[in-house]
Tab-separated table of C-alpha atoms and ligand atoms in Angstrom:
chain	number	residue	atom	x	y	z
K	27	MET	CA	-2.133	4.704	-16.639
K	28	GLY	CA	0.740	6.929	-15.985
K	29	LYS	CA	3.712	6.151	-13.250
K	30	ILE	CA	2.598	6.834	-9.703
K	31	LEU	CA	5.294	8.803	-7.860
K	32	PHE	CA	6.648	7.460	-4.573
K	33	ALA	CA	7.612	10.741	-2.737
K	34	SER	CA	10.219	9.752	0.020
K	35	THR	CA	13.841	10.220	0.861
K	36	ASN	CA	14.358	6.677	1.492
K	37	GLU	CA	15.626	4.609	-1.674
K	38	SER	CA	15.473	1.368	0.217
K	39	LYS	CA	11.770	1.514	0.670
K	40	PHE	CA	11.363	2.656	-3.048
K	41	ASN	CA	13.394	-0.420	-4.112
K	42	GLU	CA	10.850	-2.804	-2.242
K	43	ILE	CA	7.723	-0.922	-3.412
K	44	PHE	CA	8.822	-1.012	-6.812
K	45	LEU	CA	9.660	-4.418	-6.758
K	46	TYR	CA	6.424	-5.526	-5.284
K	47	LEU	CA	4.128	-3.306	-7.298
K	48	LYS	CA	5.821	-4.389	-10.719
K	49	SER	CA	3.876	-7.694	-9.919
K	50	PHE	CA	0.715	-5.913	-10.208
K	51	ASN	CA	1.865	-3.665	-13.353
K	52	ILE	CA	1.883	-0.766	-11.237
K	53	GLU	CA	4.637	1.592	-12.259
K	54	ILE	CA	6.428	3.620	-9.477
K	55	GLU	CA	8.922	6.402	-9.869
K	56	PHE	CA	10.997	7.636	-7.139
K	57	VAL	CA	10.643	11.670	-6.328
K	58	ARG	CA	12.874	12.672	-3.582
K	59	PHE	CA	10.731	14.518	-1.122
K	60	GLY	CA	11.353	15.251	2.505
K	61	THR	CA	9.357	17.247	4.906
K	62	LEU	CA	9.211	17.968	8.558
K	63	GLU	CA	7.098	15.282	10.127
K	64	ILE	CA	4.215	16.633	12.302
K	65	GLN	CA	4.196	15.284	15.763
K	66	SER	CA	1.482	12.703	15.995
K	67	ASN	CA	0.703	9.326	17.734
K	68	LYS	CA	-0.798	8.347	14.485
K	69	LEU	CA	0.950	7.092	11.613
K	70	GLU	CA	-2.150	7.510	9.452
K	71	GLU	CA	-1.901	11.372	10.426
K	72	ILE	CA	1.632	11.463	9.746
K	73	ALA	CA	1.200	9.939	6.196
K	74	LEU	CA	-1.644	11.844	5.241
K	75	GLN	CA	-0.049	15.281	6.046
K	76	LYS	CA	2.982	14.181	4.171
K	77	SER	CA	0.806	13.273	1.053
K	78	LYS	CA	-1.031	16.412	1.190
K	79	GLU	CA	2.243	18.318	1.126
K	80	ALA	CA	3.918	16.229	-1.584
K	81	PHE	CA	0.710	16.719	-3.623
K	82	GLU	CA	0.476	20.358	-3.302
K	83	LYS	CA	4.090	20.583	-4.567
K	84	ILE	CA	3.978	18.044	-7.172
K	85	GLY	CA	0.282	17.784	-8.172
K	86	ARG	CA	0.626	14.191	-9.753
K	87	PRO	CA	-0.909	11.104	-8.295
K	88	LEU	CA	1.594	9.593	-5.600
K	89	ILE	CA	1.975	7.276	-2.710
K	90	VAL	CA	3.815	8.068	0.586
K	91	GLU	CA	4.567	5.467	2.906
K	92	ASP	CA	5.118	5.654	6.827
K	93	THR	CA	6.412	2.883	9.061
K	94	GLY	CA	6.533	2.511	12.838
K	95	LEU	CA	8.267	-0.427	15.040
K	96	PHE	CA	6.008	-0.935	18.145
K	97	ILE	CA	7.642	-2.720	20.956
K	98	ASP	CA	5.024	-4.548	23.325
K	99	SER	CA	7.062	-4.279	26.560
K	100	LEU	CA	7.974	-0.475	25.912
K	101	ASN	CA	4.121	0.151	25.646
K	102	GLY	CA	4.428	0.589	21.875
K	103	PHE	CA	7.704	2.685	21.761
K	104	PRO	CA	9.120	4.056	19.544
K	105	GLY	CA	5.969	3.703	17.173
K	106	PRO	CA	5.469	7.018	15.339
K	107	TYR	CA	8.983	8.326	16.534
K	108	SER	CA	10.878	5.387	15.054
K	109	SER	CA	12.815	7.375	12.570
K	110	TYR	CA	14.022	9.840	15.299
K	111	VAL	CA	14.881	6.950	17.761
K	112	LEU	CA	16.830	5.195	15.165
K	113	LYS	CA	18.891	8.211	14.418
K	114	THR	CA	19.496	8.873	18.151
K	115	ILE	CA	19.917	5.355	20.048
K	116	GLY	CA	19.977	3.313	17.053
K	117	ASN	CA	19.230	-0.419	17.171
K	118	GLN	CA	21.805	-0.800	20.011
K	119	GLY	CA	20.040	1.451	22.109
K	120	ILE	CA	16.650	-0.712	21.462
K	121	LEU	CA	18.496	-3.710	22.509
K	122	ASP	CA	19.693	-2.136	25.619
K	123	LEU	CA	16.322	-1.068	26.670
K	124	LEU	CA	15.219	-4.472	26.328
K	125	LEU	CA	18.325	-5.967	28.045
K	126	ASN	CA	16.043	-7.272	31.175
K	127	SER	CA	12.964	-7.770	29.230
K	128	ALA	CA	11.369	-11.402	28.930
K	129	ASP	CA	8.879	-10.213	26.410
K	130	ARG	CA	10.568	-9.343	23.116
K	131	SER	CA	7.377	-9.115	20.956
K	132	ALA	CA	6.909	-6.295	18.591
K	133	LEU	CA	5.017	-5.238	15.667
K	134	PHE	CA	5.934	-3.380	12.437
K	135	ARG	CA	3.425	-1.497	10.853
K	136	SER	CA	3.244	0.353	7.432
K	137	VAL	CA	0.863	2.926	6.376
K	138	VAL	CA	0.526	3.812	2.681
K	139	VAL	CA	-1.482	6.698	1.425
K	140	TYR	CA	-2.322	7.152	-2.253
K	141	LYS	CA	-3.405	10.730	-3.269
K	142	ASP	CA	-4.678	12.061	-6.544
K	143	ASN	CA	-7.048	14.842	-7.393
K	144	ASN	CA	-10.153	12.420	-6.531
K	145	ASN	CA	-8.612	10.195	-3.596
K	146	ASP	CA	-6.938	10.311	-0.436
K	147	MET	CA	-6.911	6.401	0.349
K	148	ILE	CA	-5.307	5.011	3.483
K	149	PHE	CA	-3.923	1.345	3.362
K	150	SER	CA	-2.182	-0.309	6.196
K	151	GLY	CA	-0.346	-3.631	6.950
K	152	ASP	CA	1.378	-5.215	9.932
K	153	THR	CA	3.679	-7.977	10.718
K	154	ARG	CA	4.159	-9.227	14.359
K	155	GLY	CA	7.600	-10.643	15.331
K	156	THR	CA	10.233	-10.300	18.169
K	157	ILE	CA	13.284	-8.232	18.547
K	158	SER	CA	16.515	-10.022	18.374
K	159	ASP	CA	19.263	-10.238	21.251
K	160	HIS	CA	21.819	-9.006	18.960
K	161	ILE	CA	22.299	-6.836	15.762
K	162	THR	CA	22.131	-9.394	12.840
K	163	GLU	CA	23.713	-8.841	9.262
K	164	GLY	CA	21.877	-7.203	6.287
K	165	GLY	CA	18.986	-4.887	5.507
K	166	TRP	CA	18.462	-1.372	6.465
K	167	GLY	CA	16.806	0.597	9.244
K	168	TYR	CA	15.608	-1.890	12.146
K	169	ASP	CA	15.841	-5.006	9.714
K	170	PRO	CA	18.973	-6.251	11.531
K	171	ILE	CA	16.833	-6.595	14.857
K	172	PHE	CA	13.470	-7.606	13.882
K	173	ILE	CA	12.555	-11.287	13.587
K	174	PRO	CA	9.238	-11.757	11.775
K	175	GLU	CA	6.818	-14.294	13.170
K	176	GLY	CA	7.422	-17.862	11.583
K	177	SER	CA	11.073	-16.995	10.744
K	178	SER	CA	14.210	-17.873	12.773
K	179	ILE	CA	16.417	-14.983	11.212
K	180	SER	CA	15.684	-11.272	10.992
K	181	TYR	CA	14.394	-9.209	8.146
K	182	GLY	CA	17.938	-8.209	7.350
K	183	GLN	CA	19.078	-11.896	6.936
K	184	LEU	CA	16.244	-12.839	4.881
K	185	GLY	CA	17.106	-10.516	2.301
K	186	ILE	CA	14.839	-8.400	0.154
K	187	ALA	CA	12.998	-10.839	-1.909
K	188	SER	CA	12.170	-13.042	1.377
K	189	LYS	CA	11.321	-9.921	3.366
K	190	MET	CA	8.924	-8.733	0.868
K	191	GLY	CA	7.230	-12.344	1.028
K	192	ILE	CA	5.963	-11.385	4.689
K	193	SER	CA	6.805	-7.869	5.450
K	194	HIS	CA	4.421	-5.168	6.983
K	195	ARG	CA	4.958	-3.024	3.782
K	196	THR	CA	3.967	-5.910	1.518
K	197	HIS	CA	0.536	-6.086	3.420
K	198	ALA	CA	-0.211	-2.542	3.020
K	199	LEU	CA	0.765	-2.505	-0.438
K	200	ASN	CA	-1.087	-5.584	-1.308
K	201	ASN	CA	-4.223	-3.745	-0.019
K	202	PHE	CA	-3.366	-0.673	-2.088
K	203	ALA	CA	-2.876	-2.603	-5.369
K	204	LYS	CA	-6.194	-4.735	-4.910
K	205	TRP	CA	-7.956	-1.294	-4.560
K	206	TYR	CA	-5.811	0.474	-7.366
K	207	CYS	CA	-6.350	-2.423	-9.813
K	208	GLY	CA	-10.041	-2.517	-9.129
K	209	ASN	CA	-10.536	1.225	-9.770
K	210	TYR	CA	-7.913	1.834	-12.477
K	211	SER	CA	-8.130	-1.096	-15.046
K	212	ILE	CA	-4.593	-2.428	-15.413
K	213	LYS	CA	-3.664	-5.112	-17.727
G	6	IMP	P1	9.796	6.085	8.177
G	6	IMP	O1	8.565	5.630	7.764
G	6	IMP	O2	10.707	6.224	7.340
G	6	IMP	O3	9.359	7.233	9.095
G	6	IMP	O4	10.274	4.920	9.093
G	6	IMP	C1	10.652	5.185	10.513
G	6	IMP	C2	11.798	4.343	10.824
G	6	IMP	O5	11.703	3.089	10.736
G	6	IMP	C3	13.030	4.875	9.961
G	6	IMP	O6	14.207	5.024	10.755
G	6	IMP	C4	13.354	3.659	9.101
G	6	IMP	O7	14.751	3.482	8.753
G	6	IMP	C5	12.590	2.557	9.771
G	6	IMP	N1	11.961	1.593	8.953
G	6	IMP	C6	10.978	1.931	8.124
G	6	IMP	N2	10.514	0.682	7.305
G	6	IMP	C7	11.417	-0.253	7.741
G	6	IMP	C8	11.646	-1.419	7.101
G	6	IMP	O8	11.077	-2.094	6.385
G	6	IMP	N3	12.531	-2.272	7.994
G	6	IMP	C9	13.456	-1.699	9.018
G	6	IMP	N4	13.451	-0.333	9.221
G	6	IMP	C10	12.352	0.347	8.790
């Protein structure tokens, strides 16, 4: 099998995906691809649309990935709007919103779409956790404020290898890799 392209503008995601899929002998190559995200409440719809646009342009087997951080006491906000919210109010804005909240539980969800000539496959993965009370060191995006269940430190503090042991993206990628290896025999 040839390499699968990862269509994204986010190299931090690529590093994680590359590292994890390497353990399945699945080779990934980064291709910079940005698009105007459609407005939808569903990560799946956003990711599917992105994969369609990328495939129309690139015409080779590819994956795209979309993530959302769903905070329980904010009724799932920012969810599919996570990117816009990080750009506007940032991690400090999220902490401010939770200032008087006893419930800091949250869910990170990753949706991976694999697309080629014959397949539009959707895989998802979740990791539950809590939002920290301050911005910690390390990582990228929301990593400095998300403490995964079973850990006392944030994704950021865990570092890439430990984060990839438990992350939402890992769960989604694991589902993808099992399907891919079952359908395209990889040594
Ligand atoms: P998107 O999938 O790139 O749209 O991600 C939505 C937002 O969540 C962006 O602001 C990302 O920086 C952030 N994000 C995505 N994945 C992660 C992650 O694994 N850790 C922390 N932040 C993330």
